[in-house]
Structure formats: C-alpha cells, structure tokens
Amino acid sequence: MWARELAVSAPGKVILHGEHAVVLGKVALAVALDLRTFLRLRPGAEGRLSVSLPGVGVRRSWDTPGLRALRGRVAGKARGKEELPRGGEGLSVPEFAGIAAGASAPESLATLAFLYMCLAISAKYGDVPSVDIVVCSELPTGAGLGSSAAYAVCLAAALLMVCGAISCPLQEGESTARWTEEELTLINSWAFRGEQVIHGNSSGVDNAVGTWGGALRYQAGKITPLKRVPTLRILLTNTKVPRSTKILVAGVKEKILKFPAIMNPVLDSIDAISQECQSVLEAMPENPSPEHYPVLEEFFDINQHHLNVLGVGHPSLDKLCQVTASHSLHSKLTGAGGGGCGITLLPPDTSPLAVEAAKQDLCACGFECWETKIGAPGVTLHSCSSLSAQVLHELAQS
C-alpha cells in the first residue's frame, strides 16, 4: 500500500549543438531545459489504479485484479534484455485499453506507455499499489523538446518507487530529493522502454537528459553525461511552423551525396563546435568568467550559418535571429530546423528591459516565447507543498 502524497518532475531537452551532424556520427550536445513535466502521486481508491493527463484529455482507471490478469495473459517478447510486453495470447494491451491497433494520437500513445510500463514493472517487482497519478507539463508537445521522454522518466521513477524497486529518498521536512546513481540508471532504462512505446525507435538521448539533467554528449550511440556544467539563461522560442524531421534529414543526406567536398567540411566544423562548446561548458563552473559568453555567442552564430548551409533553416528562424540580433542577442535553431524552435543565449549582464523587449518583438511575429534555463536538474522527487501555485493548479485539473 502506498501512503504518501508526493510529486516527481523531469526536464525537457534542447540540442545545443550538433543537429543533423549527429546522424552522421558527429558529436551532439543535449542539455536539460528548465521547463518540466510534473507527476503527482497519491494513495488511490482500494483496488484501483488511475491516471489523469489533463493536457491530452486522458482520465482512465483500472481495477488491479484486471491488470494482474492482463499481465498474466500478455507474453513478454524479448527484443533486447527485458522488453516491455508487446502482445501475446488473449487480449492485447491496446484492446484492453480500448485503443485501435496502430493508433498514433498523443492521448493513445500516452495511455499505452502508462499501461505497458505498469505491466512490465509489476511483472518484475510486484503489483503497482492502488495509486492516483496526475501528470501535467510546461513543455509543448511535438516541438522536439523531449516532452514524451520527460513523461516516461516521471512514470518510471514513480512506478519503480511505489513498487519498492527504488527508494523514496525524500525525508519529512525536505522539499526535494534525488535518487542514487544506481537508481537513476534503473529509472533511465525503464524510461527508455516507455519512449520506445511512444516513438518506436529512440536514440535514448531525451530520456537520459530527463534522468540526469545538466548536459550530455552523444556520439554514434554513446551517451556521456558532462561533469559539472553551468546553468545558462535562454529564451526558447517556438516559431509554431510545423516541419517533418524525416524530410529534413533526407534533404541533408541528399546535399551531402551531391556535394561531398563542400558539405563534409561543414559537418566537421559543426562537430568541432560541439567539442569546443563542451570544453567551454566544463571550464565555466571552475572559472566563472564573463569572457566565456562571447565565445558561446559566436558558436551560436557560426552554427546557425552552418545549419542554413545544410538546408534546414527557414524564414521564420531567420526572422527570429534578426529580431534577437536587434537587441544584441544571439540565436540558433534547435532540433530538426525547418521551423520548430530556436534558442537565444542571455548572458548574465543582459538587462531585464532588453529581454522583455525581445520577447515582445518575438511574440509580435506570432511566435511563442519562454524565458528559461538550460543545464537544469534531472528527475527530482518533491514534496507537493514545495511546488509552485501554477503547477499545483494544473495538477488539480483532473
């Protein structure tokens, strides 16, 4: 039986440098974004497990004997060491949830990820007790900011904790707590499986950022968290221009095949920016200096030009860079490009008036804008009383 009311949060992510080049084996730097997904966990009605996702209109409840019976009927089919159950004899998980096979709507995928993780975690560690789970997020969905991974990380941490697979590190009177490195590794492995339910193939970068926070280096499938990185202020801007990552990636590949002698040096330069940026970020906590910021700004400018050369720019992103440059700020796209989101570095000496003026000008373009931070903490356990009034209000909308 679970007897406490607690909350779990995990951050979203942005790519700082290395977009598109990472597909070709170059280094990418991913950083945790201080826009978070929150999960409230509290004791539920005896014999029932409920989940509410007000952001996508989901409110579901199941009796625990029914879930136990479903778990018994579902055959775990291994694709790797321990795969989530993917079907088998009798009722399938989508059928049990009343979701059509192959459904791709966010509410369907979020519900399936919840059920699959419940079934797989309870099969290994014992029944999930009767709990009531509500999830809300500060992250927009479908913007390449890791919203599904933050959801999967929160779910993994909460379900593993209530099943006793990891500890409940929050002591009475504390506002927040983190898990041990070993426990974080377990959370990350289960969050990755939840991401696979939602996305099929997944690099594992988004859930690793959500778990550990800070910044990490990704190259050729190897993920390495960076030691001690600074928290940097940014503006995050969503141009709201939809794009297809698949089409953009294919376009870059076509350009490289057509002009290898021209494009390969561009990819090498992007790789060098990622590595130089890593060195600067790791030096900053040891030696905080205003001189680091102009270097980071130049990296933004150079990489933005490179991404335009690769063909993944867009007039909306050009406009974003022009608007922020008029306020002496430096921006670049983040993620797939072709629209989507951009990030603007805010050095410590940036005046609040300049930030506000830049935000107003960006919003006047029809963009959505947040002032936030990168290098944020990873998955965190909270006392509910320590959450902001806004988050508590969102979690109460269930």
Coordinates of C-alpha atoms in Angstrom, one line a residue:
M1 CA 0.0 0.0 0.0
W2 CA 1.3 3.5 -0.9
A3 CA 0.5 6.1 1.8
R4 CA 2.3 9.3 0.8
E5 CA 1.4 12.2 -1.5
L6 CA 4.5 13.2 -3.5
A7 CA 5.4 14.7 -6.9
V8 CA 8.1 13.7 -9.4
S9 CA 9.4 16.1 -12.1
A10 CA 11.7 15.7 -15.1
P11 CA 13.0 18.3 -17.6
G12 CA 12.7 18.6 -21.3
K13 CA 15.7 19.0 -23.6
V14 CA 17.2 21.1 -26.3
I15 CA 20.0 20.3 -28.7
L16 CA 22.7 22.9 -28.1
H17 CA 25.0 21.9 -31.0
G18 CA 25.2 19.0 -33.4
E19 CA 21.8 18.9 -35.1
H20 CA 21.8 16.7 -38.2
A21 CA 25.6 16.2 -38.0
V22 CA 24.9 13.7 -35.2
V23 CA 23.1 11.4 -37.6
L24 CA 26.4 11.1 -39.5
G25 CA 28.5 10.1 -36.4
K26 CA 29.4 13.6 -35.2
V27 CA 29.2 14.9 -31.6
A28 CA 25.9 16.5 -30.4
L29 CA 25.4 18.3 -27.1
A30 CA 22.0 17.9 -25.5
V31 CA 21.0 20.0 -22.4
A32 CA 18.2 19.8 -19.9
L33 CA 15.6 22.5 -20.2
D34 CA 14.1 24.0 -17.1
L35 CA 10.6 23.5 -18.5
R36 CA 9.4 20.4 -16.7
T37 CA 6.8 17.6 -16.6
F38 CA 5.2 17.0 -13.2
L39 CA 3.6 13.9 -11.9
R40 CA 1.6 13.9 -8.7
L41 CA 1.3 10.6 -6.9
R42 CA -1.1 9.9 -4.0
P43 CA -3.0 7.0 -2.5
G44 CA -5.9 5.9 -4.6
A45 CA -9.2 4.0 -4.1
E46 CA -8.5 0.5 -2.9
G47 CA -8.1 -2.0 -5.7
R48 CA -7.9 0.7 -8.4
L49 CA -5.1 2.4 -10.4
S50 CA -5.9 5.7 -12.1
V51 CA -4.1 8.1 -14.4
S52 CA -5.1 11.6 -15.4
L53 CA -3.4 13.5 -18.2
P54 CA -5.5 16.7 -18.5
G55 CA -3.2 18.2 -21.2
V56 CA -4.3 15.5 -23.7
G57 CA -7.7 14.8 -22.2
V58 CA -7.0 11.4 -20.6
R59 CA -8.7 10.2 -17.5
R60 CA -8.6 6.4 -17.0
S61 CA -9.0 4.0 -14.2
W62 CA -8.5 0.2 -14.0
D63 CA -9.0 -2.4 -11.2
T64 CA -5.8 -4.0 -10.1
P65 CA -7.1 -7.6 -10.5
G66 CA -7.9 -6.8 -14.1
L67 CA -4.4 -5.5 -14.7
R68 CA -3.0 -8.6 -13.0
A69 CA -5.0 -10.9 -15.2
L70 CA -3.9 -8.9 -18.3
R71 CA -0.3 -9.2 -17.2
G72 CA -0.7 -12.9 -16.9
R73 CA -2.1 -13.2 -20.5
V74 CA 0.5 -10.9 -22.1
A75 CA 3.6 -12.7 -23.3
G76 CA 6.8 -10.7 -22.8
K77 CA 8.6 -10.9 -26.1
A78 CA 12.3 -10.0 -25.7
R79 CA 13.9 -7.6 -28.1
G80 CA 17.0 -7.0 -26.0
K81 CA 17.4 -8.0 -22.4
E82 CA 13.9 -7.2 -21.0
E83 CA 11.4 -5.8 -23.4
L84 CA 8.1 -4.4 -22.5
P85 CA 5.2 -6.8 -23.2
R86 CA 4.2 -6.4 -26.8
G87 CA 1.1 -8.7 -27.1
G88 CA 0.5 -12.5 -27.0
E89 CA -2.3 -14.9 -26.2
G90 CA -5.7 -13.4 -25.4
L91 CA -6.5 -9.7 -25.1
S92 CA -3.8 -7.3 -26.2
V93 CA -2.9 -4.2 -24.3
P94 CA -4.4 -1.8 -26.9
E95 CA -7.6 -3.9 -26.9
F96 CA -7.7 -3.9 -23.1
A97 CA -7.4 -0.1 -23.2
G98 CA -10.0 0.3 -26.0
I99 CA -7.4 1.8 -28.3
A100 CA -7.3 0.8 -32.0
A101 CA -4.2 -1.0 -33.2
G102 CA -1.6 1.4 -34.7
A103 CA -3.3 4.5 -33.1
S104 CA -0.8 7.4 -33.1
A105 CA -2.8 10.2 -31.3
P106 CA -0.8 11.6 -28.3
E107 CA -3.6 10.5 -25.8
S108 CA -3.5 6.9 -27.1
L109 CA 0.3 6.6 -27.0
A110 CA 0.5 8.2 -23.5
T111 CA -2.1 5.7 -22.2
L112 CA -0.3 2.7 -23.8
A113 CA 3.0 3.8 -22.4
F114 CA 1.5 4.0 -19.0
L115 CA -0.1 0.6 -19.2
Y116 CA 2.9 -1.1 -20.7
M117 CA 5.2 0.3 -18.1
C118 CA 2.8 -0.7 -15.3
L119 CA 2.6 -4.3 -16.6
A120 CA 6.3 -4.7 -17.1
I121 CA 7.4 -3.1 -13.9
S122 CA 4.8 -5.0 -11.8
A123 CA 5.8 -8.3 -13.6
K124 CA 9.4 -7.8 -12.3
Y125 CA 8.9 -6.0 -9.0
G126 CA 5.4 -6.9 -7.8
D127 CA 2.0 -5.2 -8.1
V128 CA 1.7 -1.5 -8.5
P129 CA -0.4 -0.5 -5.4
S130 CA -3.6 1.5 -5.6
V131 CA -2.5 5.0 -6.5
D132 CA -3.9 8.0 -8.3
I133 CA -1.5 9.6 -10.8
V134 CA -1.9 13.0 -12.4
V135 CA 0.6 14.4 -14.9
C136 CA 0.9 18.0 -16.3
S137 CA 3.6 19.6 -18.3
E138 CA 5.2 23.0 -19.0
L139 CA 6.5 21.5 -22.3
P140 CA 4.7 21.9 -25.6
T141 CA 4.1 18.6 -27.3
G142 CA 5.5 17.9 -30.8
A143 CA 8.1 20.7 -30.6
G144 CA 11.2 18.5 -30.3
L145 CA 11.7 19.4 -26.7
G146 CA 11.5 15.9 -25.2
S147 CA 8.0 16.1 -23.7
S148 CA 7.3 12.4 -24.2
A149 CA 10.7 11.4 -22.6
A150 CA 10.0 13.7 -19.6
Y151 CA 6.7 11.9 -19.2
A152 CA 8.3 8.5 -19.4
V153 CA 11.0 9.4 -16.9
C154 CA 8.4 10.7 -14.4
L155 CA 6.3 7.5 -14.9
A156 CA 9.4 5.2 -14.5
A157 CA 10.5 6.9 -11.3
A158 CA 7.0 6.9 -9.7
L159 CA 6.2 3.3 -10.6
L160 CA 9.6 1.9 -9.6
M161 CA 9.3 3.8 -6.3
V162 CA 5.8 2.6 -5.4
C163 CA 6.8 -1.0 -6.3
G164 CA 9.8 -0.7 -4.0
A165 CA 12.4 -1.2 -6.8
I166 CA 14.0 2.2 -5.8
S167 CA 13.9 4.1 -2.5
C168 CA 11.8 7.1 -1.6
P169 CA 14.6 9.4 -0.8
L170 CA 12.5 12.4 0.4
Q171 CA 12.7 12.8 4.2
E172 CA 10.0 14.5 6.2
G173 CA 10.5 18.3 6.1
E174 CA 12.6 18.2 2.9
S175 CA 11.3 19.9 -0.2
T176 CA 13.2 17.9 -2.9
A177 CA 15.4 14.9 -3.1
R178 CA 17.3 12.9 -5.9
W179 CA 17.9 9.2 -6.3
T180 CA 21.3 7.5 -6.2
E181 CA 23.3 7.0 -9.4
E182 CA 22.4 3.3 -9.4
E183 CA 18.7 4.1 -9.0
L184 CA 18.9 6.8 -11.8
T185 CA 20.4 4.2 -14.1
L186 CA 17.4 1.9 -13.4
I187 CA 14.9 4.8 -13.9
N188 CA 16.6 5.7 -17.2
S189 CA 16.4 2.1 -18.5
W190 CA 12.7 1.9 -17.9
A191 CA 12.0 5.4 -19.3
F192 CA 13.8 4.3 -22.5
R193 CA 11.3 1.5 -22.8
G194 CA 8.4 3.9 -22.3
E195 CA 9.9 6.1 -25.1
Q196 CA 10.0 3.0 -27.4
V197 CA 6.3 2.5 -26.9
I198 CA 5.6 6.1 -27.9
H199 CA 8.3 6.6 -30.7
G200 CA 9.3 3.1 -31.8
N201 CA 13.0 3.7 -32.4
S202 CA 14.6 6.1 -29.9
S203 CA 18.2 7.2 -29.5
G204 CA 17.9 7.3 -25.7
V205 CA 19.2 10.9 -25.6
D206 CA 15.9 12.5 -24.5
N207 CA 15.2 10.1 -21.6
A208 CA 18.9 10.3 -20.5
V209 CA 18.7 14.1 -20.3
G210 CA 15.4 13.8 -18.4
T211 CA 17.0 11.4 -15.9
W212 CA 20.4 13.1 -15.3
G213 CA 19.8 16.7 -16.3
G214 CA 22.7 19.0 -16.9
A215 CA 24.2 18.3 -20.3
L216 CA 25.3 15.2 -22.2
R217 CA 27.4 14.4 -25.2
Y218 CA 26.0 12.0 -27.8
Q219 CA 28.1 10.3 -30.5
A220 CA 27.5 7.2 -32.5
G221 CA 25.1 5.8 -29.9
K222 CA 27.3 6.5 -26.9
I223 CA 25.8 8.8 -24.3
T224 CA 28.2 10.6 -21.8
P225 CA 26.8 13.0 -19.1
L226 CA 29.1 16.0 -18.7
K227 CA 30.5 16.7 -15.3
R228 CA 29.5 20.0 -13.7
V229 CA 28.0 22.3 -16.3
P230 CA 26.7 25.9 -15.7
T231 CA 23.1 26.8 -15.7
L232 CA 22.6 29.2 -18.6
R233 CA 19.7 31.6 -19.1
I234 CA 18.0 31.4 -22.5
L235 CA 14.9 32.5 -24.4
L236 CA 13.2 29.5 -26.0
T237 CA 11.1 30.4 -29.0
N238 CA 8.6 28.2 -30.8
T239 CA 8.0 29.6 -34.3
K240 CA 4.9 27.3 -34.5
V241 CA 6.0 26.4 -38.1
P242 CA 5.4 22.6 -38.5
R243 CA 8.1 20.5 -40.1
S244 CA 8.9 16.9 -40.9
T245 CA 12.2 15.7 -39.3
K246 CA 12.3 12.8 -41.7
I247 CA 12.1 15.1 -44.8
L248 CA 14.7 17.5 -43.4
V249 CA 17.1 14.6 -42.6
A250 CA 16.7 13.2 -46.1
G251 CA 17.4 16.6 -47.6
V252 CA 20.7 16.9 -45.7
K253 CA 21.7 13.5 -46.8
E254 CA 20.9 14.3 -50.5
K255 CA 23.0 17.5 -50.3
I256 CA 26.0 15.6 -48.8
L257 CA 25.8 13.0 -51.6
K258 CA 25.6 15.7 -54.2
F259 CA 28.4 18.0 -52.9
P260 CA 30.5 15.8 -50.6
A261 CA 33.7 18.0 -50.9
I262 CA 31.6 21.1 -49.8
M263 CA 29.3 19.5 -47.2
N264 CA 31.7 17.2 -45.3
P265 CA 33.8 20.1 -44.1
V266 CA 30.6 21.8 -42.9
L267 CA 29.8 18.7 -40.8
D268 CA 33.4 18.6 -39.5
S269 CA 33.0 22.2 -38.4
I270 CA 29.7 21.5 -36.6
D271 CA 31.5 18.6 -34.9
A272 CA 34.3 20.9 -33.8
I273 CA 31.8 23.5 -32.5
S274 CA 30.2 20.8 -30.3
Q275 CA 33.6 19.7 -28.9
E276 CA 34.8 23.3 -28.3
C277 CA 31.5 24.2 -26.7
Q278 CA 31.8 21.1 -24.4
S279 CA 35.3 22.4 -23.3
V280 CA 33.9 25.8 -22.5
L281 CA 30.9 24.5 -20.6
E282 CA 33.1 22.2 -18.5
A283 CA 35.5 25.1 -17.7
M284 CA 32.8 27.6 -16.7
P285 CA 31.9 26.1 -13.2
E286 CA 35.6 26.0 -12.2
N287 CA 36.4 29.5 -13.6
P288 CA 33.2 31.6 -13.9
S289 CA 34.2 34.5 -16.3
P290 CA 32.2 36.9 -18.4
E291 CA 34.6 36.1 -21.3
H292 CA 33.0 32.7 -21.8
Y293 CA 29.7 34.2 -23.0
P294 CA 31.0 36.0 -26.2
V295 CA 32.6 32.6 -27.2
L296 CA 29.3 30.8 -26.7
E297 CA 27.5 33.5 -28.7
E298 CA 30.0 33.1 -31.6
F299 CA 29.4 29.3 -31.6
F300 CA 25.6 30.1 -31.9
D301 CA 26.2 32.4 -34.9
I302 CA 28.6 30.1 -36.7
N303 CA 26.5 27.0 -36.2
Q304 CA 23.3 28.8 -37.3
H305 CA 25.1 29.7 -40.6
H306 CA 26.2 26.0 -41.0
L307 CA 22.7 24.8 -40.5
N308 CA 21.4 27.1 -43.1
V309 CA 24.1 25.7 -45.5
L310 CA 22.8 22.2 -44.7
G311 CA 19.4 23.4 -45.9
V312 CA 17.5 23.1 -42.6
G313 CA 16.9 26.8 -42.0
H314 CA 13.6 28.6 -42.5
P315 CA 12.4 32.2 -43.0
S316 CA 10.8 32.1 -39.5
L317 CA 14.2 31.1 -38.0
D318 CA 15.9 33.9 -39.9
K319 CA 13.4 36.3 -38.5
L320 CA 13.9 35.0 -35.0
C321 CA 17.7 35.6 -35.4
Q322 CA 17.2 39.1 -36.9
V323 CA 14.8 40.1 -34.1
T324 CA 17.1 39.0 -31.3
A325 CA 20.2 40.5 -33.0
S326 CA 18.4 43.9 -32.9
H327 CA 18.6 43.5 -29.2
S328 CA 22.3 42.4 -29.3
L329 CA 21.3 38.8 -28.6
H330 CA 22.5 35.7 -30.4
S331 CA 20.2 32.8 -31.5
K332 CA 20.2 29.5 -33.4
L333 CA 17.7 26.8 -34.3
T334 CA 17.5 23.8 -32.0
G335 CA 16.4 20.4 -33.2
A336 CA 15.4 19.5 -36.8
G337 CA 15.0 23.0 -38.1
G338 CA 12.7 23.9 -41.0
G339 CA 10.7 25.9 -38.4
G340 CA 10.2 24.5 -35.0
C341 CA 12.2 26.1 -32.1
G342 CA 15.1 28.4 -31.6
I343 CA 17.2 29.3 -28.6
T344 CA 18.7 32.7 -27.6
L345 CA 21.6 33.0 -25.1
L346 CA 21.0 35.5 -22.3
P347 CA 24.4 36.4 -20.8
P348 CA 24.3 37.5 -17.1
D349 CA 24.7 41.2 -18.0
T350 CA 21.6 41.2 -20.2
S351 CA 19.2 43.8 -18.9
P352 CA 15.6 42.7 -18.0
L353 CA 14.4 45.5 -20.3
A354 CA 16.2 44.0 -23.3
V355 CA 14.9 40.6 -22.5
E356 CA 11.3 41.9 -22.2
A357 CA 11.6 43.9 -25.4
A358 CA 13.0 40.9 -27.3
K359 CA 10.1 38.7 -26.0
Q360 CA 7.5 41.3 -27.1
D361 CA 9.0 41.6 -30.6
L362 CA 9.1 37.8 -31.0
C363 CA 5.5 37.4 -29.8
A364 CA 4.6 40.1 -32.3
C365 CA 5.9 37.8 -35.0
G366 CA 3.3 35.2 -33.9
F367 CA 5.9 33.1 -32.0
E368 CA 5.6 31.7 -28.5
C369 CA 8.4 32.6 -26.2
W370 CA 9.6 31.4 -22.7
E371 CA 12.5 32.7 -20.6
T372 CA 14.0 29.6 -19.0
K373 CA 17.3 27.9 -18.3
I374 CA 19.4 25.1 -19.7
G375 CA 21.6 22.8 -17.6
A376 CA 18.6 22.1 -15.2
P377 CA 18.5 19.2 -12.7
G378 CA 17.3 15.8 -13.9
V379 CA 14.4 13.7 -12.4
T380 CA 13.6 15.0 -8.9
L381 CA 11.2 14.0 -6.1
H382 CA 9.3 16.9 -4.5
S383 CA 7.0 17.4 -1.5
C384 CA 3.8 18.7 -3.0
S385 CA 3.9 21.8 -0.7
S386 CA 7.1 22.9 -2.4
L387 CA 5.5 23.1 -5.9
S388 CA 4.5 26.4 -7.4
A389 CA 0.9 27.6 -7.2
Q390 CA 0.7 27.3 -11.0
V391 CA 1.8 23.6 -11.1
L392 CA -0.5 22.8 -8.2
H393 CA -3.4 24.4 -10.0
E394 CA -2.5 22.4 -13.2
L395 CA -2.3 19.1 -11.2
A396 CA -5.7 19.9 -9.6
Q397 CA -7.4 20.0 -13.1
S398 CA -8.1 16.2 -13.0

